[in-house]
XYZ file of C-alpha atoms in Angstrom:
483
model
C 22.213 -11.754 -6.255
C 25.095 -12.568 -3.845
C 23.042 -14.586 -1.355
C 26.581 -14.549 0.978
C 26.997 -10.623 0.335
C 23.134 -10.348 1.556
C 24.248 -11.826 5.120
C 25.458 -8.516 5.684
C 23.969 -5.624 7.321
C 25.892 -2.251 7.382
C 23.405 -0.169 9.035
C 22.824 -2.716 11.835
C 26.275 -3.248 12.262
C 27.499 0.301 12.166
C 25.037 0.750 15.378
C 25.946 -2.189 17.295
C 29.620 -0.876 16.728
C 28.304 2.862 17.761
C 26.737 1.180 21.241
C 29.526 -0.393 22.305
C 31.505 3.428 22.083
C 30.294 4.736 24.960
C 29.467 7.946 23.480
C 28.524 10.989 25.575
C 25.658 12.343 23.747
C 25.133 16.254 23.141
C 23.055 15.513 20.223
C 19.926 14.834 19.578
C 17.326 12.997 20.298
C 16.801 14.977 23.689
C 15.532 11.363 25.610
C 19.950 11.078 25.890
C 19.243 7.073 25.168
C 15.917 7.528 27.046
C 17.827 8.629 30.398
C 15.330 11.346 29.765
C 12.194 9.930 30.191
C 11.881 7.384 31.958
C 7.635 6.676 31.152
C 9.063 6.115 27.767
C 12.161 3.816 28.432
C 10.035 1.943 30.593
C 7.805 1.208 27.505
C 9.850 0.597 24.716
C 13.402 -0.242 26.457
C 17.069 0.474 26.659
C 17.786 -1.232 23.463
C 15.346 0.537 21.398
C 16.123 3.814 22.533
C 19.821 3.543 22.759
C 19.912 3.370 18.867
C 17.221 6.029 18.571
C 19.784 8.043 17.612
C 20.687 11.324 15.550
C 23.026 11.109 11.777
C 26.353 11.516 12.382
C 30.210 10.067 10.217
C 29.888 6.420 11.688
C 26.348 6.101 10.962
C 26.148 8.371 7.831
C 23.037 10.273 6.164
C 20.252 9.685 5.064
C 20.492 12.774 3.221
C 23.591 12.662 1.480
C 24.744 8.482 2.125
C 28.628 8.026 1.534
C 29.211 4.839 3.716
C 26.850 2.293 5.810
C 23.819 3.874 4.325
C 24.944 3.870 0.796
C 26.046 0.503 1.190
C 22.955 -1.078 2.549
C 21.205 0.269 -0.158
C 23.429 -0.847 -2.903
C 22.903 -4.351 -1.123
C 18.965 -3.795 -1.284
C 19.310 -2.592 -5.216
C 20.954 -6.346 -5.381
C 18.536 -8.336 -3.665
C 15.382 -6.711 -5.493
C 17.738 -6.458 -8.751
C 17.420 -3.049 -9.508
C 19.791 -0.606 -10.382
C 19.432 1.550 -7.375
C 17.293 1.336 -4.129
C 16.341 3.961 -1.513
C 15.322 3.713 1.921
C 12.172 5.898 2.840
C 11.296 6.215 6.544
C 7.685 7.782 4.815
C 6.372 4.794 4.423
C 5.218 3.971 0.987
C 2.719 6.645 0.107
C 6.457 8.880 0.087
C 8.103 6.373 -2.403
C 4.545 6.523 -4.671
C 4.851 9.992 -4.504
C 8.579 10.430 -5.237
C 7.766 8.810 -8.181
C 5.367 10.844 -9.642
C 7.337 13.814 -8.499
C 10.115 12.293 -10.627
C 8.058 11.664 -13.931
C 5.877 14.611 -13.863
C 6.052 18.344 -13.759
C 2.584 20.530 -13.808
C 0.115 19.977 -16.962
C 1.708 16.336 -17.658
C -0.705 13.922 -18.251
C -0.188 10.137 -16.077
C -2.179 7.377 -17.202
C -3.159 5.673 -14.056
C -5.852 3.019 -12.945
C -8.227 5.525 -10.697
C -8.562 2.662 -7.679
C -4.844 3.769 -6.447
C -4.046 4.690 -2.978
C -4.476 8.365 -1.880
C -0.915 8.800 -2.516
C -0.718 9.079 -5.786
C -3.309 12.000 -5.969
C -1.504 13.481 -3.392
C 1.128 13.909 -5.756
C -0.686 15.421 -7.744
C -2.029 17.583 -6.228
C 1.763 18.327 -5.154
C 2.961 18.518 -8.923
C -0.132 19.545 -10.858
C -0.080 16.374 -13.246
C -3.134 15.323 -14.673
C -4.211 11.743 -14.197
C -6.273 10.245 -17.150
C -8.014 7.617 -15.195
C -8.733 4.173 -16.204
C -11.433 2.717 -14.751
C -10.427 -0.874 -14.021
C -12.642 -3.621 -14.745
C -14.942 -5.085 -11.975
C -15.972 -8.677 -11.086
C -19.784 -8.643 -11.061
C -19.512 -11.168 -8.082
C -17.638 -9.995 -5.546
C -18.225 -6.289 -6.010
C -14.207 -5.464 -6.312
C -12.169 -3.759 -8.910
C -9.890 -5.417 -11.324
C -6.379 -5.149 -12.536
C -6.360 -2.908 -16.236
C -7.089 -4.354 -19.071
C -4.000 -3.843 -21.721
C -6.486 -2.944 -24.432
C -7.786 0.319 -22.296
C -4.114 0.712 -21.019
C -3.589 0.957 -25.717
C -6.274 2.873 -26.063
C -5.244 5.708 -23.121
C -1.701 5.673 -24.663
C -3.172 6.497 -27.816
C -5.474 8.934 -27.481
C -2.766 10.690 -24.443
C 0.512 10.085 -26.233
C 1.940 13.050 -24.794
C 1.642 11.798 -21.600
C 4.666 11.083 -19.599
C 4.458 7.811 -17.636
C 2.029 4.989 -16.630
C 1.249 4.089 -13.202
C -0.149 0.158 -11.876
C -0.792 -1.410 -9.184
C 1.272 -4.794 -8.225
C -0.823 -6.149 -6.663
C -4.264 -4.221 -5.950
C -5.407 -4.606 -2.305
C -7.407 -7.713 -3.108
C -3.862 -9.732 -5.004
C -4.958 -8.491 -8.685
C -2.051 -8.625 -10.996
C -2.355 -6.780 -14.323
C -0.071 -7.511 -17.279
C 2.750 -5.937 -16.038
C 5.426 -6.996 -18.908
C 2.788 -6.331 -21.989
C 2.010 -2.924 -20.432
C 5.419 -2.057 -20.061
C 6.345 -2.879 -23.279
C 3.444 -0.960 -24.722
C 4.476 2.149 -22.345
C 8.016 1.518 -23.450
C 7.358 1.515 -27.066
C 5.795 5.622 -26.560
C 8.729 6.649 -24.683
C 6.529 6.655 -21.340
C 7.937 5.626 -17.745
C 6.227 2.914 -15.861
C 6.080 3.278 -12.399
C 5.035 0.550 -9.722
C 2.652 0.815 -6.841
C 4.275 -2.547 -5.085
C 2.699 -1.488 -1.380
C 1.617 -5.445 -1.697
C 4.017 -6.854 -3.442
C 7.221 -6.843 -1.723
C 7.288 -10.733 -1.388
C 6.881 -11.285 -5.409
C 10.695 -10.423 -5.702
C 11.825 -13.557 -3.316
C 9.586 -16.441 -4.623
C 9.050 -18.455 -7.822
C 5.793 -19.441 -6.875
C 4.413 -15.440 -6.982
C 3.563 -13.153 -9.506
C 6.127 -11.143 -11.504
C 7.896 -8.358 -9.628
C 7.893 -5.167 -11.676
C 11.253 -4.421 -11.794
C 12.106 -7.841 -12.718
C 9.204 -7.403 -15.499
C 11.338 -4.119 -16.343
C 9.372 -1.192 -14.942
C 11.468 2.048 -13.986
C 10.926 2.619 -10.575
C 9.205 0.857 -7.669
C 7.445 1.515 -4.440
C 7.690 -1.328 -1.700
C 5.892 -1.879 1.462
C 8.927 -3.656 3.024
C 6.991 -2.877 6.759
C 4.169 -5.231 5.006
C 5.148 -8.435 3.614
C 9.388 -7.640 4.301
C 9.036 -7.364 8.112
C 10.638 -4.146 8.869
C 8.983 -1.543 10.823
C 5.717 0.479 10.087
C 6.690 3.038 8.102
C 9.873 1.784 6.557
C 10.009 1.244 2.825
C 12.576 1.173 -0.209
C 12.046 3.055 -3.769
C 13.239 0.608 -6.618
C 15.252 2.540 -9.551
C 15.420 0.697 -13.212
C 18.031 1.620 -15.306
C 16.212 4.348 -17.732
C 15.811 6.754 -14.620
C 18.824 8.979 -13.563
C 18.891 8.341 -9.385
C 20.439 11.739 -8.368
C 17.594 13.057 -9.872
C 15.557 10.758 -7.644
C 17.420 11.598 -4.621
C 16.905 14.959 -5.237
C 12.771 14.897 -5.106
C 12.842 12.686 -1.935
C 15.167 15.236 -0.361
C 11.953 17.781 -0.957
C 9.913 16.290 1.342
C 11.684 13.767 3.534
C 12.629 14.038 6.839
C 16.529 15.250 7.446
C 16.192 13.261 10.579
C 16.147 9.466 9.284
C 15.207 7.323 12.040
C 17.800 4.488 12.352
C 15.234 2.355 13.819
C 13.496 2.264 10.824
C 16.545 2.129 8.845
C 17.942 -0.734 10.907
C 15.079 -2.309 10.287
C 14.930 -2.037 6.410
C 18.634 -3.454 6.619
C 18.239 -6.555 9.043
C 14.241 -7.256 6.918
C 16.324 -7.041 3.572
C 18.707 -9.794 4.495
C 16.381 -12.052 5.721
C 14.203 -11.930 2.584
C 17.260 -12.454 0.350
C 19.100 -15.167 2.543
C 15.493 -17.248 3.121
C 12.554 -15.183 1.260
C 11.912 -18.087 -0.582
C 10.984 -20.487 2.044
C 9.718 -17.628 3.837
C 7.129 -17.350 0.949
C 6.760 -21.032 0.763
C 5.591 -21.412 4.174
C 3.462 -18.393 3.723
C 1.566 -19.179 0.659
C 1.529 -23.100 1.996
C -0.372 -21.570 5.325
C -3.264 -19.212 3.074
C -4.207 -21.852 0.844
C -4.387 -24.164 4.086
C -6.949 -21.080 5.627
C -8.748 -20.467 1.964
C -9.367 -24.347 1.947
C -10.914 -24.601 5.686
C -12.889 -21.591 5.318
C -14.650 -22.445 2.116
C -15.420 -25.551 3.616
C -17.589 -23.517 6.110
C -19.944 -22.760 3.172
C -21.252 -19.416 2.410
C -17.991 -17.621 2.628
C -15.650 -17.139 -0.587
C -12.274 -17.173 -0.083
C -11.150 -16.208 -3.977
C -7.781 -17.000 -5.539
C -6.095 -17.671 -8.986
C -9.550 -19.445 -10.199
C -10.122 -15.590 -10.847
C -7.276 -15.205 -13.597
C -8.851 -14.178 -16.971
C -5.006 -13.771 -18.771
C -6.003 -10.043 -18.870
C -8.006 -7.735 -16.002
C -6.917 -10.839 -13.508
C -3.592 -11.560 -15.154
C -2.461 -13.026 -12.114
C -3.100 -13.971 -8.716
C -1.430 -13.137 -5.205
C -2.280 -16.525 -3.912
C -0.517 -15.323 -0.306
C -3.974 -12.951 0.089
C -6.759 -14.423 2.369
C -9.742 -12.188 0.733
C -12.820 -13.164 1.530
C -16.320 -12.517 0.416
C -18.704 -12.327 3.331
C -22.212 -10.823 1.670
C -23.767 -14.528 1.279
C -24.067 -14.543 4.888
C -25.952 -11.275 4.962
C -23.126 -8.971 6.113
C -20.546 -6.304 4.891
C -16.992 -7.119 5.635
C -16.660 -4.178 7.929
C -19.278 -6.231 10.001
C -17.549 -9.843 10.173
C -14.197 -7.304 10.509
C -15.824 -5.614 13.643
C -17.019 -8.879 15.269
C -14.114 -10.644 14.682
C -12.471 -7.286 17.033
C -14.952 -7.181 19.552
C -16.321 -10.353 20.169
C -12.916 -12.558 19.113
C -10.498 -10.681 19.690
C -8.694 -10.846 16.118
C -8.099 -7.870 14.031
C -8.063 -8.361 10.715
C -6.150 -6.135 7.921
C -9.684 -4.332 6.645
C -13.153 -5.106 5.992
C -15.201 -2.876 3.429
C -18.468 -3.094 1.388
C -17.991 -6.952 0.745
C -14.660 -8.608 1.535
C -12.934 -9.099 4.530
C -8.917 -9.151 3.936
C -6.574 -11.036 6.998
C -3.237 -10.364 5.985
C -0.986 -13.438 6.551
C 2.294 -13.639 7.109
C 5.370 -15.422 8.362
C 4.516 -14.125 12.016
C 1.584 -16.616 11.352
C 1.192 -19.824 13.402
C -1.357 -22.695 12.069
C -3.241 -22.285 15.540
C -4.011 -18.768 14.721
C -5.263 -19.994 11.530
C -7.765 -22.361 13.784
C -9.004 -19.537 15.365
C -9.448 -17.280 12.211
C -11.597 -20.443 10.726
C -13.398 -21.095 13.729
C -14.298 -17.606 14.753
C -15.560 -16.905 11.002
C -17.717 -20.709 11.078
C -19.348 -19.475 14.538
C -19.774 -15.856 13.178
C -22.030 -17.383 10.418
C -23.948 -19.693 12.459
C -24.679 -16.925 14.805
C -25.348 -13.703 12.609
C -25.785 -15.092 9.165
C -29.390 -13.718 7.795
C -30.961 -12.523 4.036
C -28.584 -10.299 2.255
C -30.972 -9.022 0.215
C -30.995 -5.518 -0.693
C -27.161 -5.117 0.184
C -25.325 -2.729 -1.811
C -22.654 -5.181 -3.734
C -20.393 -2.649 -5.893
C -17.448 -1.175 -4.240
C -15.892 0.990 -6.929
C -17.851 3.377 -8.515
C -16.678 5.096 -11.885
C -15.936 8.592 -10.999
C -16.614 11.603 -13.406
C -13.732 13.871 -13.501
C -14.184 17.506 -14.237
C -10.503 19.004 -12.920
C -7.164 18.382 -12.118
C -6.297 17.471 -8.662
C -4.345 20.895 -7.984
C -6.540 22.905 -9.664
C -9.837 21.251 -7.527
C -7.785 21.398 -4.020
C -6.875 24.731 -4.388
C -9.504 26.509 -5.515
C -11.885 28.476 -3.562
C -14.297 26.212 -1.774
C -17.656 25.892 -0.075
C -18.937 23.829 2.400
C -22.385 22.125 1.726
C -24.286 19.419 3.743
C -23.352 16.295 2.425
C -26.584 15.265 0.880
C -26.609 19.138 -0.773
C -23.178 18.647 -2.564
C -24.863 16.309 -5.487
C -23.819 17.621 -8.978
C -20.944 19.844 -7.494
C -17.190 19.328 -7.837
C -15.613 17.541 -4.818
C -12.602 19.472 -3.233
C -11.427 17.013 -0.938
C -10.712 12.737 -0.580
C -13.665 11.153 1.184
C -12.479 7.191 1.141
C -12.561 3.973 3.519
C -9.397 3.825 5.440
C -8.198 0.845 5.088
C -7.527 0.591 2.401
C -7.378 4.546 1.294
C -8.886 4.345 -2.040
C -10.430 7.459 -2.450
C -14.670 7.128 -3.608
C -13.906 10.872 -4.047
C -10.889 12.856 -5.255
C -10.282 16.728 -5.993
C -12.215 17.474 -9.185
C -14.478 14.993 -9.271
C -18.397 14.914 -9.421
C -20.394 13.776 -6.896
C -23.308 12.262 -7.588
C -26.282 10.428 -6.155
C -24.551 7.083 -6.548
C -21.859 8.350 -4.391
C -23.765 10.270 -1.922
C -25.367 6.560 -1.374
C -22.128 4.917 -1.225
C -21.020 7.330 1.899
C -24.516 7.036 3.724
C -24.009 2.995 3.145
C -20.206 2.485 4.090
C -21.162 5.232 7.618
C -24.082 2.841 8.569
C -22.154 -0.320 8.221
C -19.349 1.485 10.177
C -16.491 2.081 7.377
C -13.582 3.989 9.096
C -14.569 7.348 6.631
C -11.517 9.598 6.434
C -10.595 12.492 3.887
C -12.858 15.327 4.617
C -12.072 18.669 6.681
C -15.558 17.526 8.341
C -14.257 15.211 10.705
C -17.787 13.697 11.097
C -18.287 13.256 7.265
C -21.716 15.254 7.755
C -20.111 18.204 4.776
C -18.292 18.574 2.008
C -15.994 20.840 0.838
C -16.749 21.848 -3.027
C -15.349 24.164 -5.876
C -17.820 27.678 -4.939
C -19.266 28.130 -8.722
């Protein structure tokens, strides 16, 4: 990487050049630089909105990039070290699906752990692939699933070798690193494509002190929450290209479904949050992962509470650690996470990243300040002190094995009843029912639901879960295959 070459930023400086023309606008956006409405100048201001503008030759397109576009992402391809890099203003879930677009056409099989983001069954349920699921390992402790184990990843391969690429997460929600170079090599080896799910791991490309990027590990293509960890806007992300897949191609499936109207806010964004991680990522990091393990320590100290880290490495299901996430396990003081996550809102006025079953997550980052640490720590010590009580009788798992009975495509779209929920046990699901945060589904198209799921629901709705997925808005009935 050309850390002096990264100091530039041809999307940024191709609008600050465009501002200073003086151009009459008979484009769109209709706002006219927010001359246009006023309510929403007065919110977000003139220099936001005068670069809220529409693609045209000196600020090239998204599209079809010939110039500052095109070479903003050839510097991104450089700083991540891949071969090509694309800017999605999707977010991630459109550079997840992209890539299954890209490796899959209807009836191929994707081997896949099933605790991935909505996303990826999306795309399925775009494409008509067919995931064979791997149910990841669990830690009988804390309730959470695990990275996948390179043994089940074999055995999938084997008994599926027909199938067409292999999907992981880098990290999972909760900093889980799976094998990522023995898994590609295995993947490799049956001509399959590996594909990333790096929504959490944008950061492990810029420090030495972090687990191993995949495209550095030498996976094919890569999704990356750059608006996460990176600092760029929400919704602004980049798609990763190895060298074994053909980027035209690539181009070609994210011109199916996204936008024609790039917004060069997010774009701008991705470019100025792209330098800064390759000019000073790594003492970014540094200070980061300096400031968690400063929180983990404190918080630990408050007793009950588990704030887990790379102690959990096993060299196979817990390969590696993300030691910049502050998880925490909160059932020992007699509450879910989405409890202590509630409180801390409403009573401390901090909002953490999620809470579910279990764990709380506060996602950390260089926007951090030690004080705000302090307060994390102190509002958690008081929370205890004040609410802890017996935990007994607590539901502990949060990943259930789910029984698959369809494809994706062929559940969504087939004709469908709707039952009341606690009626739709032993029928096939139609529809996503998951916790948002972190939008791993409990149910997917085509899978059974059964009694330990129907409990699941009732249990994450009492302890106030954010429930989204179903056409019932109210989670009261589900949509299921009519038999």
């Amino acid at each position: 990487m050309d850390r002096q070459a990264q100091k530039r930023m041809p999307v940024y400086e191709a609008l600050k050049k465009f501002k200073k023309m003086r151009i009459v606008p008979f484009d769109v956006p209709g706002h006219k630089r927010g001359r246009g409405n006023k309510a929403l100048l007065d919110f977000l201001g003139e220099k936001c909105l005068s670069v809220d503008v529409n693609s045209m030759k000196p600020l090239d397109n998204l599209c079809h990039p010939v110039s500052v576009i095109k070479e903003a992402e050839e510097l991104a391809a450089d700083a991540f070290g891949a071969e090509h890099a694309f800017f999605m203003v999707g977010g991630t879930t459109s550079a997840v699906q992209t890539m299954i677009l890209t490796a899959c056409k209807r009836g191929d099989k994707i081997i896949l752990p099933r605790n991935v983001h909505r996303s990826a069954i999306n795309a399925m349920i775009l494409c008509g692939a067919v995931p064979i699921y791997i149910n990841p390992q669990m830690d009988k402790q804390l309730g959470i699933s695990l990275g996948m184990s390179v043994d089940d990843v074999k055995k999938a391969i084997k008994e599926n070798p027909d199938a067409k690429a292999v999907l992981v997460n880098n990290p999972t929600y909760y900093g889980i690193c799976s094998n990522l170079s023995e898994i590609i090599k295995v993947a490799h080896e049956h001509n399959m494509l590996v594909l990333a799910d790096e929504a959490h791991g944008t950061h492990f490309y810029f420090n030495h002190r972090l687990p191993q990027a995949a495209i550095h590990a030498g996976a094919d293509m890569a999704a990356v929450s750059m608006h996460k960890s990176g600092g760029s806007l929400t919704q602004s992300s980049f798609l990763l290209i190895g060298k074994n897949v053909k980027a035209g191609y690539v181009h070609q499936i994210i011109n199916l479904t996204q936008t024609t109207s790039g917004s060069y806010l997010l774009m701008s964004s991705l470019d100025i949050s792209r330098s800064n991680l390759a000019v000073y990522g790594s003492e970014i990091f540094d200070f980061v992962i300096d400031l968690v393990g400063y929180a983990r320590h404190e918080i630990n100290n408050i007793g009950d509470y588990y704030a887990y880290a790379d102690e959990k490495i096993n060299g196979d299901s817990v390969y590696d650690f993300d030691i910049t996430k502050l998880a925490i396990y909160t059932l020992p003081i007699g509450l879910a996470g989405i409890e202590v996550y509630d409180i801390l809102r409403d009573e401390y006025d901090i909002q953490a990243e999620f809470g579910d079953i279990g764990n709380l997550l506060a996602y950390v980052s260089v926007g951090d300040r030690a004080k705000d640490i302090e307060r994390l720590v102190s509002a958690l010590a008081e929370i205890r002190r004040n609410y802890k009580k017996d935990h007994k009788g607590m539901l502990e798992a949060e990943y259930i094995s789910p029984k698959v009975i369809c494809a994706p495509q062929d559940a969504f779209y087939s004709d469908k009843e709707s039952l009341p929920l606690d009626e739709s046990c032993g029928r096939v699901c139609s529809e996503f029912v998951m916790c948002y945060p972190p939008g791993i589904p409990i149910l997917a198209p085509g899978e059974l639901i059964t009694p330990e799921i129907l409990e699941y629901i009732h249990y994450a709705k009492d302890k106030g879960c954010s429930m989204t997925g179903p056409e019932d808005m109210e989670i009261k009935r589900l949509n299921v295959i009519k038999e």
